[in-house]
Amino acid sequence: MTMKLYCFGESGNAYKAALPLSLSGLDWCAVKVDFFGGETRSNSYRRTINEMGEAPVLVDGDTRLTQSGVIQMYVSEKSGKFGGATPEEAREILRWVFWDNHKLSSQAGMTRFLMNFLPEDKRPAEVIAFSQARLHAAYALLDGHLRGRDWIVGDGPSNADFSCCGYLFYPEPFGFERTQWPEIDRWLGHIEQLDGWTPPYELMPGSPADRA
């Protein structure tokens, strides 16, 4: 049975779920969520898709999962990939997924939204500057961790990598200049070379161009 990932191209959190699915070899398809049209805020979506009013959502038969980290774990359970070769690696991967959700993706997602998807006269400059400072600290930590490593954990790609890269392949400005972080740049290059890697606007339906 083909799994369905409810997602939209602009969402870095959805990309964190779609990318390992794309690389896993599992049978899946993307179902567009009209976030900017208010679909996730509708009673129908909350009642039938996700009571939290969020994307991504993975549906596999009777199994329905929300939150990108949980979906990543399920992909690993189904495919035997990306979850760590040992219990120690699995815990370390989870540590980085938690770190990303708290320190990196949460700040990147909000900052990118404020800078690109709000009308220019409603973009709060002080909030953006504060968030970019926090992002700078996160980039510095990740760049330092990657020194001498090809992957965040272990000897191959894992959910730690797919979580932390979730927003870093997007073209819109939000305070990340790839060339300023040589270790992150090298690491992202490794991800781009994986068989099946696809950038977010090609992997998932929906992009800002649709609303231009």
CSV table of C-alpha atoms in Angstrom, one decimal:
chain,number,residue,atom,x,y,z
A,1,MET,CA,0.0,0.0,0.0
A,2,THR,CA,1.3,3.4,-0.9
A,3,MET,CA,1.9,5.7,2.1
A,4,LYS,CA,0.6,9.3,1.9
A,5,LEU,CA,2.5,12.2,3.2
A,6,TYR,CA,0.3,15.3,3.6
A,7,CYS,CA,2.8,18.2,3.0
A,8,PHE,CA,3.5,21.4,1.2
A,9,GLY,CA,6.6,22.5,-0.5
A,10,GLU,CA,7.2,25.6,1.6
A,11,SER,CA,7.4,23.6,4.8
A,12,GLY,CA,10.9,22.7,6.1
A,13,ASN,CA,9.3,20.4,8.6
A,14,ALA,CA,7.5,18.6,5.9
A,15,TYR,CA,10.8,18.3,4.0
A,16,LYS,CA,12.3,16.6,7.0
A,17,ALA,CA,9.8,13.8,6.5
A,18,ALA,CA,9.7,13.8,2.7
A,19,LEU,CA,13.5,13.6,2.2
A,20,PRO,CA,14.0,10.3,4.2
A,21,LEU,CA,10.9,8.9,2.5
A,22,SER,CA,12.5,9.7,-0.9
A,23,LEU,CA,15.8,8.1,0.0
A,24,SER,CA,14.3,5.1,1.7
A,25,GLY,CA,13.0,3.2,-1.3
A,26,LEU,CA,9.5,2.9,0.4
A,27,ASP,CA,6.4,3.4,-1.7
A,28,TRP,CA,4.9,6.8,-0.9
A,29,CYS,CA,3.2,9.8,-2.5
A,30,ALA,CA,2.8,13.5,-1.6
A,31,VAL,CA,-0.6,15.0,-0.9
A,32,LYS,CA,-0.7,18.8,-1.1
A,33,VAL,CA,-1.9,20.6,2.0
A,34,ASP,CA,-3.1,24.2,1.1
A,35,PHE,CA,-1.5,25.8,4.2
A,36,PHE,CA,-1.7,29.3,2.8
A,37,GLY,CA,-5.3,28.8,1.9
A,38,GLY,CA,-6.1,28.0,5.5
A,39,GLU,CA,-6.6,24.2,5.1
A,40,THR,CA,-4.7,23.2,8.3
A,41,ARG,CA,-6.9,25.7,10.3
A,42,SER,CA,-10.1,24.2,9.0
A,43,ASN,CA,-12.4,22.0,11.2
A,44,SER,CA,-12.3,19.3,8.5
A,45,TYR,CA,-8.5,19.1,8.5
A,46,ARG,CA,-8.3,19.0,12.3
A,47,ARG,CA,-11.1,16.4,12.4
A,48,THR,CA,-9.9,14.0,9.7
A,49,ILE,CA,-6.2,14.6,9.2
A,50,ASN,CA,-4.5,16.1,12.2
A,51,GLU,CA,-6.1,17.5,15.3
A,52,MET,CA,-3.0,19.6,15.9
A,53,GLY,CA,-3.7,21.5,12.7
A,54,GLU,CA,-0.2,20.9,11.3
A,55,ALA,CA,1.7,19.3,8.5
A,56,PRO,CA,3.4,16.9,7.8
A,57,VAL,CA,1.1,13.9,8.4
A,58,LEU,CA,2.0,10.4,7.3
A,59,VAL,CA,-0.8,7.9,6.6
A,60,ASP,CA,0.1,4.2,6.1
A,61,GLY,CA,-3.1,2.2,6.2
A,62,ASP,CA,-4.5,2.5,9.7
A,63,THR,CA,-1.4,4.2,10.9
A,64,ARG,CA,-1.5,8.0,11.1
A,65,LEU,CA,1.6,9.9,12.3
A,66,THR,CA,2.3,13.5,12.9
A,67,GLN,CA,5.5,15.4,13.8
A,68,SER,CA,8.5,15.1,11.5
A,69,GLY,CA,10.7,13.3,14.0
A,70,VAL,CA,8.1,10.6,14.6
A,71,ILE,CA,7.6,10.2,10.9
A,72,GLN,CA,11.4,9.8,10.5
A,73,MET,CA,11.4,7.1,13.2
A,74,TYR,CA,8.6,5.2,11.4
A,75,VAL,CA,10.5,5.4,8.0
A,76,SER,CA,13.5,3.9,9.8
A,77,GLU,CA,11.4,1.1,11.3
A,78,LYS,CA,9.9,0.3,7.9
A,79,SER,CA,13.1,0.6,5.8
A,80,GLY,CA,15.8,-0.3,8.3
A,81,LYS,CA,17.7,2.9,7.3
A,82,PHE,CA,18.7,6.2,8.9
A,83,GLY,CA,18.0,5.2,12.6
A,84,GLY,CA,21.4,4.3,13.8
A,85,ALA,CA,23.4,1.0,13.7
A,86,THR,CA,23.5,0.7,17.5
A,87,PRO,CA,21.4,1.8,20.5
A,88,GLU,CA,24.1,4.4,21.2
A,89,GLU,CA,23.8,5.8,17.7
A,90,ALA,CA,20.0,5.8,17.9
A,91,ARG,CA,20.1,7.9,21.1
A,92,GLU,CA,22.6,10.3,19.6
A,93,ILE,CA,20.5,10.7,16.5
A,94,LEU,CA,17.5,11.4,18.7
A,95,ARG,CA,19.5,14.0,20.6
A,96,TRP,CA,20.3,15.9,17.4
A,97,VAL,CA,16.7,15.7,16.2
A,98,PHE,CA,15.6,17.3,19.5
A,99,TRP,CA,18.3,19.9,19.3
A,100,ASP,CA,17.3,20.8,15.7
A,101,ASN,CA,13.6,21.1,16.6
A,102,HIS,CA,14.4,23.4,19.6
A,103,LYS,CA,17.4,25.4,18.4
A,104,LEU,CA,17.6,25.3,14.6
A,105,SER,CA,14.4,24.5,12.7
A,106,SER,CA,12.1,26.4,15.1
A,107,GLN,CA,14.1,29.6,14.6
A,108,ALA,CA,14.7,29.1,10.9
A,109,GLY,CA,11.1,28.3,10.1
A,110,MET,CA,9.8,31.4,12.0
A,111,THR,CA,12.5,33.7,10.6
A,112,ARG,CA,12.0,32.6,7.0
A,113,PHE,CA,8.2,33.0,7.4
A,114,LEU,CA,8.5,36.5,8.8
A,115,MET,CA,11.0,37.6,6.2
A,116,ASN,CA,9.3,36.1,3.1
A,117,PHE,CA,5.7,35.3,3.6
A,118,LEU,CA,4.4,38.3,5.5
A,119,PRO,CA,3.7,41.6,3.8
A,120,GLU,CA,6.8,43.8,4.0
A,121,ASP,CA,5.1,46.4,6.2
A,122,LYS,CA,4.3,43.7,8.8
A,123,ARG,CA,7.8,42.2,9.1
A,124,PRO,CA,9.0,42.8,12.7
A,125,ALA,CA,12.7,43.9,12.3
A,126,GLU,CA,13.6,43.4,16.0
A,127,VAL,CA,12.1,39.9,16.2
A,128,ILE,CA,13.9,39.0,13.0
A,129,ALA,CA,17.2,40.3,14.3
A,130,PHE,CA,16.8,38.4,17.6
A,131,SER,CA,16.0,35.2,15.8
A,132,GLN,CA,18.9,35.5,13.4
A,133,ALA,CA,21.3,35.9,16.3
A,134,ARG,CA,20.0,32.7,17.8
A,135,LEU,CA,20.4,31.0,14.4
A,136,HIS,CA,23.9,32.2,14.1
A,137,ALA,CA,24.7,30.4,17.4
A,138,ALA,CA,23.1,27.2,16.1
A,139,TYR,CA,25.0,27.4,12.8
A,140,ALA,CA,28.3,27.8,14.7
A,141,LEU,CA,27.6,24.8,16.9
A,142,LEU,CA,26.6,22.6,13.9
A,143,ASP,CA,29.6,23.8,11.8
A,144,GLY,CA,32.0,23.0,14.6
A,145,HIS,CA,30.4,19.6,15.2
A,146,LEU,CA,30.8,18.7,11.6
A,147,ARG,CA,34.5,19.5,11.5
A,148,GLY,CA,36.2,16.2,10.6
A,149,ARG,CA,32.9,14.4,10.1
A,150,ASP,CA,30.9,13.6,6.9
A,151,TRP,CA,27.7,13.1,8.9
A,152,ILE,CA,26.3,14.3,12.1
A,153,VAL,CA,26.2,10.8,13.7
A,154,GLY,CA,28.0,7.7,12.6
A,155,ASP,CA,29.4,6.8,9.2
A,156,GLY,CA,26.3,7.5,7.0
A,157,PRO,CA,23.3,9.7,6.6
A,158,SER,CA,20.7,9.5,9.4
A,159,ASN,CA,17.6,11.2,10.7
A,160,ALA,CA,19.9,13.6,12.5
A,161,ASP,CA,21.1,14.9,9.1
A,162,PHE,CA,17.6,15.0,7.6
A,163,SER,CA,16.3,16.9,10.5
A,164,CYS,CA,19.1,19.5,10.7
A,165,CYS,CA,19.1,20.2,6.9
A,166,GLY,CA,15.4,20.7,6.8
A,167,TYR,CA,15.4,24.4,6.2
A,168,LEU,CA,18.9,24.8,4.8
A,169,PHE,CA,18.1,23.9,1.2
A,170,TYR,CA,15.5,26.7,0.8
A,171,PRO,CA,16.4,29.6,-1.5
A,172,GLU,CA,14.6,32.3,0.4
A,173,PRO,CA,16.7,34.6,2.7
A,174,PHE,CA,16.4,34.0,6.4
A,175,GLY,CA,19.9,34.6,7.8
A,176,PHE,CA,21.7,31.5,6.4
A,177,GLU,CA,24.5,32.0,3.9
A,178,ARG,CA,25.9,28.6,3.0
A,179,THR,CA,29.2,29.8,1.9
A,180,GLN,CA,29.9,31.4,5.4
A,181,TRP,CA,29.8,28.0,7.0
A,182,PRO,CA,32.4,25.7,5.2
A,183,GLU,CA,31.7,22.5,7.2
A,184,ILE,CA,27.9,22.9,6.8
A,185,ASP,CA,28.4,23.6,3.1
A,186,ARG,CA,30.5,20.4,2.7
A,187,TRP,CA,27.9,18.4,4.7
A,188,LEU,CA,25.0,19.7,2.6
A,189,GLY,CA,27.0,18.7,-0.5
A,190,HIS,CA,27.2,15.1,0.8
A,191,ILE,CA,23.4,15.1,1.2
A,192,GLU,CA,22.9,16.5,-2.3
A,193,GLN,CA,25.0,13.6,-3.6
A,194,LEU,CA,22.7,10.9,-2.1
A,195,ASP,CA,20.8,8.8,-4.7
A,196,GLY,CA,17.3,10.2,-4.7
A,197,TRP,CA,18.0,13.6,-3.1
A,198,THR,CA,15.7,16.2,-4.4
A,199,PRO,CA,15.3,19.9,-3.3
A,200,PRO,CA,12.1,20.7,-1.4
A,201,TYR,CA,10.2,22.5,-4.2
A,202,GLU,CA,10.7,19.6,-6.5
A,203,LEU,CA,10.0,16.9,-3.9
A,204,MET,CA,6.8,18.3,-2.6
A,205,PRO,CA,3.8,20.1,-4.2
A,206,GLY,CA,3.5,23.8,-3.6
A,207,SER,CA,5.8,26.8,-3.8
A,208,PRO,CA,5.7,30.6,-3.6
A,209,ALA,CA,5.6,30.7,-7.4
A,210,ASP,CA,2.1,29.2,-7.2
A,211,ARG,CA,0.9,32.3,-5.4
A,212,ALA,CA,2.8,34.8,-7.5
